[in-house]
Amino acid sequence: MLSLNEQIAAPWEPPPIGGSGGDRWAAHYYRALHARALQREQHWKAKALGYEKSIAQLWVLLGSLVQQVEALKGQLGWLQKQLFGRKSEAGPAHGLADARPGASSSSVPGEGGEAPEAGPESAAAPAQAPAPRARGQQRGGPGPKRQRRWQLPEQVVEHRLNEAERSCPLCGKVRPELGLTEQSEQIEWEVRLVRHRHVRHRYGPSCECAVGRGIVTAPTPAKLIAKGLFGVSFWVQVLLKKFAWSQPLHRTVGELRAHGLKVSPGTLSGGLRQLKDLLVPLAGQFVLRSREGSHWHMDETRWPMFGLPEQKSRQPWWFWVVVTPEVTAFLLEPTRSGQVPQQFFAPETQGILSVDRYAGYAALQGAERGLRLAYCWSHQRRDFVNLGQGHARWAKWAGQWMERIDRLFASNGQRRQAYFQPQAPALAALQSEGRRQVRELKQTLDQELASAQLAPEQQKVLQSMRRHWPGLIVFVDHPAVPMDNNAAERANRPVAVARKNFYGSGALWSGELACASFTILATLGQQGICPRRYLQAYLEACARQGGRVPQNWEEFLPWKWSAEQRAAWTTAEPPP
């Protein structure tokens, strides 16, 4: 930078005039001026070179700051979407009727996911997409037919007119009853607490026999908790409220108070702590069963733990979920490292594991292991969703990739439908169509990465896709394996809702109870078994054993039931 005090040039002095001595003096004078001019030229050239270097450095810094601003804009867009935007990742139709993951066969117009060729009429006038159907009851359409709830218990309420209402106001004669009725229904919700007072009758001797002497008393009713005040149905309701409907314990205390029962939270916590010893062994059998099979879904989510012996106010633990066709099992672990899946799966385990792209699962792909990882396309698609929403200039490019993935989802949905409902001709055609789409995706991926015309953010998304490509195409050769990991994501949803409602577990035993309860309830829901009836039967069996695990606990393993037994457990019982 130039300074105001810096001297630009030396002050000019006129040369002397006349005489030979004056000429020599003038020559020296001009020679000195020339030397000073050269010196000033070198000085200014050095300064200009320094300024050029500074400008180059500033350009580099400016480019770095522009990249940081773009990255921060992307993060800001993502955060705004998380806080205020739509949670759904479904994009525009892109010519598909329904291109969401898992779409039905009607999702793609034409065969193989390609748009039908335009005919003469369509060439003359561009086709217009139909207006979206409004939600709810359609104007002018038939109303829904009222269902009869035959599974609910029935209570008949008779409505009669008294004699005054049946009498004629003029003559006073009473109307006779015709024996005809009109009937209607309405459903009432009766929630009440009942105090059962057990009266055990005693019987004296009736004969002089040795075995008939003394007084005989009716046996004491079985209790789930020794000297406990609450019965089995009470604890079933508490378990369902907390772990099936994610209701905090203090709300249950308030609800009981509203019904006239004052009970302290410590009383309920003490009872749940004793129930833990009854539910954990049963859930352990579910976990052992989940290790069997040939295809699994796996995911993890955080679960805060409070009041642990380490004397930290809050420690982040993790719930790992494993979903099989028969069982959904949860594991409560203090770490999110890859050691958890390595310890869960034996080294000789053979099969396919559907996961997201978390690096902790990569350790399962060693040479000594037989597991293959099938990566989730929904997570891969999410990269393009986030990029398009965070950077408007790349939204079109991201939308094109989302359209390709949506078509692949729709085509694979048709293929899986044909696979599970055997249709050999349709399945063969859909198999070839799916392979063609995968080849086109890979070709487009390689071409765009080789073009060297992508921004760093675009390259990052495509390089991740190429890095995970072997796991992304596992579904191509295995139609039974879905393209996504939604089974594990949905299984984790009750845990996430519970974490939001009551923050986690306040003790280690509470975490173990939550893990066992989530495992049992998720498996019952997966098998279509009524959780109230199942827990009622199991805890009653525990009560008959004096508050211990029943000896016939194998009768409560759903995978050992016959079809008739499973059907008997699907009917719901009315709440207590």
PDB file of N, CA and C in Angstrom, residues 323-372:
ATOM      1  N   VAL A 323     -33.658 -56.956  13.193  1.00  0.00           N
ATOM      2  CA  VAL A 323     -34.965 -57.366  12.708  1.00  0.00           C
ATOM      3  C   VAL A 323     -34.791 -58.567  11.785  1.00  0.00           C
ATOM      4  N   THR A 324     -35.507 -59.645  12.093  1.00  0.00           N
ATOM      5  CA  THR A 324     -35.571 -60.828  11.255  1.00  0.00           C
ATOM      6  C   THR A 324     -37.031 -61.072  10.889  1.00  0.00           C
ATOM      7  N   PRO A 325     -37.320 -62.010  10.000  1.00  0.00           N
ATOM      8  CA  PRO A 325     -38.729 -62.281   9.675  1.00  0.00           C
ATOM      9  C   PRO A 325     -39.562 -62.738  10.867  1.00  0.00           C
ATOM     10  N   GLU A 326     -38.943 -63.237  11.942  1.00  0.00           N
ATOM     11  CA  GLU A 326     -39.693 -63.756  13.081  1.00  0.00           C
ATOM     12  C   GLU A 326     -39.592 -62.897  14.332  1.00  0.00           C
ATOM     13  N   VAL A 327     -38.474 -62.205  14.514  1.00  0.00           N
ATOM     14  CA  VAL A 327     -38.191 -61.560  15.791  1.00  0.00           C
ATOM     15  C   VAL A 327     -37.610 -60.173  15.538  1.00  0.00           C
ATOM     16  N   THR A 328     -37.935 -59.252  16.435  1.00  0.00           N
ATOM     17  CA  THR A 328     -37.270 -57.950  16.506  1.00  0.00           C
ATOM     18  C   THR A 328     -36.617 -57.846  17.881  1.00  0.00           C
ATOM     19  N   ALA A 329     -35.299 -57.779  17.909  1.00  0.00           N
ATOM     20  CA  ALA A 329     -34.551 -57.804  19.170  1.00  0.00           C
ATOM     21  C   ALA A 329     -33.789 -56.499  19.339  1.00  0.00           C
ATOM     22  N   PHE A 330     -33.733 -56.010  20.584  1.00  0.00           N
ATOM     23  CA  PHE A 330     -32.992 -54.801  20.927  1.00  0.00           C
ATOM     24  C   PHE A 330     -31.825 -55.174  21.837  1.00  0.00           C
ATOM     25  N   LEU A 331     -30.720 -54.468  21.635  1.00  0.00           N
ATOM     26  CA  LEU A 331     -29.527 -54.630  22.460  1.00  0.00           C
ATOM     27  C   LEU A 331     -29.170 -53.267  23.040  1.00  0.00           C
ATOM     28  N   LEU A 332     -28.992 -53.181  24.340  1.00  0.00           N
ATOM     29  CA  LEU A 332     -28.592 -51.940  25.008  1.00  0.00           C
ATOM     30  C   LEU A 332     -27.096 -52.008  25.274  1.00  0.00           C
ATOM     31  N   GLU A 333     -26.334 -51.124  24.637  1.00  0.00           N
ATOM     32  CA  GLU A 333     -24.883 -51.145  24.727  1.00  0.00           C
ATOM     33  C   GLU A 333     -24.360 -49.748  25.058  1.00  0.00           C
ATOM     34  N   PRO A 334     -23.233 -49.676  25.782  1.00  0.00           N
ATOM     35  CA  PRO A 334     -22.657 -48.355  26.107  1.00  0.00           C
ATOM     36  C   PRO A 334     -21.837 -47.755  24.980  1.00  0.00           C
ATOM     37  N   THR A 335     -21.772 -48.401  23.823  1.00  0.00           N
ATOM     38  CA  THR A 335     -20.917 -47.924  22.741  1.00  0.00           C
ATOM     39  C   THR A 335     -21.641 -48.075  21.414  1.00  0.00           C
ATOM     40  N   ARG A 336     -21.197 -47.280  20.449  1.00  0.00           N
ATOM     41  CA  ARG A 336     -21.706 -47.379  19.082  1.00  0.00           C
ATOM     42  C   ARG A 336     -20.659 -47.974  18.149  1.00  0.00           C
ATOM     43  N   SER A 337     -19.617 -48.524  18.679  1.00  0.00           N
ATOM     44  CA  SER A 337     -18.524 -49.021  17.850  1.00  0.00           C
ATOM     45  C   SER A 337     -18.937 -50.303  17.132  1.00  0.00           C
ATOM     46  N   GLY A 338     -18.104 -50.685  16.172  1.00  0.00           N
ATOM     47  CA  GLY A 338     -18.365 -51.896  15.415  1.00  0.00           C
ATOM     48  C   GLY A 338     -18.206 -53.176  16.215  1.00  0.00           C
ATOM     49  N   GLN A 339     -17.769 -53.085  17.475  1.00  0.00           N
ATOM     50  CA  GLN A 339     -17.652 -54.295  18.288  1.00  0.00           C
ATOM     51  C   GLN A 339     -19.006 -54.924  18.569  1.00  0.00           C
ATOM     52  N   VAL A 340     -20.063 -54.107  18.594  1.00  0.00           N
ATOM     53  CA  VAL A 340     -21.397 -54.650  18.910  1.00  0.00           C
ATOM     54  C   VAL A 340     -21.853 -55.622  17.831  1.00  0.00           C
ATOM     55  N   PRO A 341     -21.903 -55.248  16.543  1.00  0.00           N
ATOM     56  CA  PRO A 341     -22.296 -56.241  15.548  1.00  0.00           C
ATOM     57  C   PRO A 341     -21.306 -57.401  15.428  1.00  0.00           C
ATOM     58  N   GLN A 342     -20.026 -57.137  15.679  1.00  0.00           N
ATOM     59  CA  GLN A 342     -19.056 -58.240  15.623  1.00  0.00           C
ATOM     60  C   GLN A 342     -19.324 -59.267  16.718  1.00  0.00           C
ATOM     61  N   GLN A 343     -19.702 -58.811  17.909  1.00  0.00           N
ATOM     62  CA  GLN A 343     -19.998 -59.747  18.989  1.00  0.00           C
ATOM     63  C   GLN A 343     -21.355 -60.424  18.803  1.00  0.00           C
ATOM     64  N   PHE A 344     -22.278 -59.747  18.147  1.00  0.00           N
ATOM     65  CA  PHE A 344     -23.609 -60.337  17.960  1.00  0.00           C
ATOM     66  C   PHE A 344     -23.572 -61.465  16.942  1.00  0.00           C
ATOM     67  N   PHE A 345     -22.887 -61.263  15.822  1.00  0.00           N
ATOM     68  CA  PHE A 345     -22.825 -62.277  14.770  1.00  0.00           C
ATOM     69  C   PHE A 345     -21.567 -63.123  14.952  1.00  0.00           C
ATOM     70  N   ALA A 346     -21.749 -64.409  14.999  1.00  0.00           N
ATOM     71  CA  ALA A 346     -20.607 -65.324  15.086  1.00  0.00           C
ATOM     72  C   ALA A 346     -19.797 -65.252  13.793  1.00  0.00           C
ATOM     73  N   PRO A 347     -18.485 -65.532  13.854  1.00  0.00           N
ATOM     74  CA  PRO A 347     -17.668 -65.439  12.628  1.00  0.00           C
ATOM     75  C   PRO A 347     -18.150 -66.352  11.508  1.00  0.00           C
ATOM     76  N   GLU A 348     -18.778 -67.476  11.845  1.00  0.00           N
ATOM     77  CA  GLU A 348     -19.218 -68.410  10.807  1.00  0.00           C
ATOM     78  C   GLU A 348     -20.609 -68.096  10.261  1.00  0.00           C
ATOM     79  N   THR A 349     -21.215 -66.996  10.687  1.00  0.00           N
ATOM     80  CA  THR A 349     -22.554 -66.651  10.241  1.00  0.00           C
ATOM     81  C   THR A 349     -22.567 -66.341   8.747  1.00  0.00           C
ATOM     82  N   GLN A 350     -23.521 -66.928   8.039  1.00  0.00           N
ATOM     83  CA  GLN A 350     -23.679 -66.719   6.608  1.00  0.00           C
ATOM     84  C   GLN A 350     -24.999 -66.005   6.357  1.00  0.00           C
ATOM     85  N   GLY A 351     -24.988 -65.005   5.470  1.00  0.00           N
ATOM     86  CA  GLY A 351     -26.230 -64.337   5.137  1.00  0.00           C
ATOM     87  C   GLY A 351     -25.998 -62.910   4.683  1.00  0.00           C
ATOM     88  N   ILE A 352     -27.085 -62.142   4.637  1.00  0.00           N
ATOM     89  CA  ILE A 352     -27.078 -60.755   4.167  1.00  0.00           C
ATOM     90  C   ILE A 352     -27.597 -59.870   5.291  1.00  0.00           C
ATOM     91  N   LEU A 353     -26.898 -58.778   5.537  1.00  0.00           N
ATOM     92  CA  LEU A 353     -27.270 -57.829   6.576  1.00  0.00           C
ATOM     93  C   LEU A 353     -27.577 -56.489   5.924  1.00  0.00           C
ATOM     94  N   SER A 354     -28.822 -56.031   6.030  1.00  0.00           N
ATOM     95  CA  SER A 354     -29.221 -54.730   5.494  1.00  0.00           C
ATOM     96  C   SER A 354     -28.922 -53.653   6.535  1.00  0.00           C
ATOM     97  N   VAL A 355     -28.130 -52.656   6.144  1.00  0.00           N
ATOM     98  CA  VAL A 355     -27.693 -51.615   7.076  1.00  0.00           C
ATOM     99  C   VAL A 355     -27.646 -50.279   6.338  1.00  0.00           C
ATOM    100  N   ASP A 356     -27.415 -49.218   7.102  1.00  0.00           N
ATOM    101  CA  ASP A 356     -27.086 -47.939   6.490  1.00  0.00           C
ATOM    102  C   ASP A 356     -25.580 -47.918   6.223  1.00  0.00           C
ATOM    103  N   ARG A 357     -25.033 -46.762   5.931  1.00  0.00           N
ATOM    104  CA  ARG A 357     -23.621 -46.689   5.542  1.00  0.00           C
ATOM    105  C   ARG A 357     -22.702 -46.359   6.706  1.00  0.00           C
ATOM    106  N   TYR A 358     -23.149 -46.642   7.928  1.00  0.00           N
ATOM    107  CA  TYR A 358     -22.305 -46.401   9.098  1.00  0.00           C
ATOM    108  C   TYR A 358     -21.062 -47.282   9.025  1.00  0.00           C
ATOM    109  N   ALA A 359     -19.898 -46.680   9.256  1.00  0.00           N
ATOM    110  CA  ALA A 359     -18.625 -47.386   9.078  1.00  0.00           C
ATOM    111  C   ALA A 359     -18.441 -48.519  10.076  1.00  0.00           C
ATOM    112  N   GLY A 360     -19.195 -48.529  11.181  1.00  0.00           N
ATOM    113  CA  GLY A 360     -19.026 -49.585  12.169  1.00  0.00           C
ATOM    114  C   GLY A 360     -19.364 -50.967  11.661  1.00  0.00           C
ATOM    115  N   TYR A 361     -20.173 -51.045  10.591  1.00  0.00           N
ATOM    116  CA  TYR A 361     -20.534 -52.357  10.045  1.00  0.00           C
ATOM    117  C   TYR A 361     -19.478 -52.918   9.100  1.00  0.00           C
ATOM    118  N   ALA A 362     -18.513 -52.091   8.703  1.00  0.00           N
ATOM    119  CA  ALA A 362     -17.525 -52.545   7.724  1.00  0.00           C
ATOM    120  C   ALA A 362     -16.684 -53.697   8.256  1.00  0.00           C
ATOM    121  N   ALA A 363     -16.527 -53.802   9.578  1.00  0.00           N
ATOM    122  CA  ALA A 363     -15.713 -54.883  10.147  1.00  0.00           C
ATOM    123  C   ALA A 363     -16.330 -56.254   9.929  1.00  0.00           C
ATOM    124  N   LEU A 364     -17.608 -56.310   9.538  1.00  0.00           N
ATOM    125  CA  LEU A 364     -18.262 -57.604   9.300  1.00  0.00           C
ATOM    126  C   LEU A 364     -17.925 -58.177   7.933  1.00  0.00           C
ATOM    127  N   GLN A 365     -17.140 -57.471   7.142  1.00  0.00           N
ATOM    128  CA  GLN A 365     -16.837 -57.915   5.784  1.00  0.00           C
ATOM    129  C   GLN A 365     -15.412 -58.418   5.657  1.00  0.00           C
ATOM    130  N   GLY A 366     -14.906 -59.095   6.665  1.00  0.00           N
ATOM    131  CA  GLY A 366     -13.573 -59.656   6.573  1.00  0.00           C
ATOM    132  C   GLY A 366     -13.538 -60.946   5.777  1.00  0.00           C
ATOM    133  N   ALA A 367     -12.310 -61.396   5.503  1.00  0.00           N
ATOM    134  CA  ALA A 367     -12.161 -62.631   4.736  1.00  0.00           C
ATOM    135  C   ALA A 367     -12.649 -63.841   5.512  1.00  0.00           C
ATOM    136  N   GLU A 368     -12.605 -63.759   6.855  1.00  0.00           N
ATOM    137  CA  GLU A 368     -13.019 -64.899   7.666  1.00  0.00           C
ATOM    138  C   GLU A 368     -14.510 -64.881   7.969  1.00  0.00           C
ATOM    139  N   ARG A 369     -15.243 -63.904   7.467  1.00  0.00           N
ATOM    140  CA  ARG A 369     -16.677 -63.794   7.727  1.00  0.00           C
ATOM    141  C   ARG A 369     -17.464 -64.026   6.447  1.00  0.00           C
ATOM    142  N   GLY A 370     -18.683 -64.525   6.620  1.00  0.00           N
ATOM    143  CA  GLY A 370     -19.530 -64.831   5.476  1.00  0.00           C
ATOM    144  C   GLY A 370     -20.701 -63.900   5.309  1.00  0.00           C
ATOM    145  N   LEU A 371     -20.687 -62.751   5.967  1.00  0.00           N
ATOM    146  CA  LEU A 371     -21.785 -61.796   5.861  1.00  0.00           C
ATOM    147  C   LEU A 371     -21.551 -60.832   4.699  1.00  0.00           C
ATOM    148  N   ARG A 372     -22.640 -60.494   4.011  1.00  0.00           N
ATOM    149  CA  ARG A 372     -22.614 -59.466   2.979  1.00  0.00           C
ATOM    150  C   ARG A 372     -23.477 -58.298   3.451  1.00  0.00           C
TER     151      ARG A 372
END
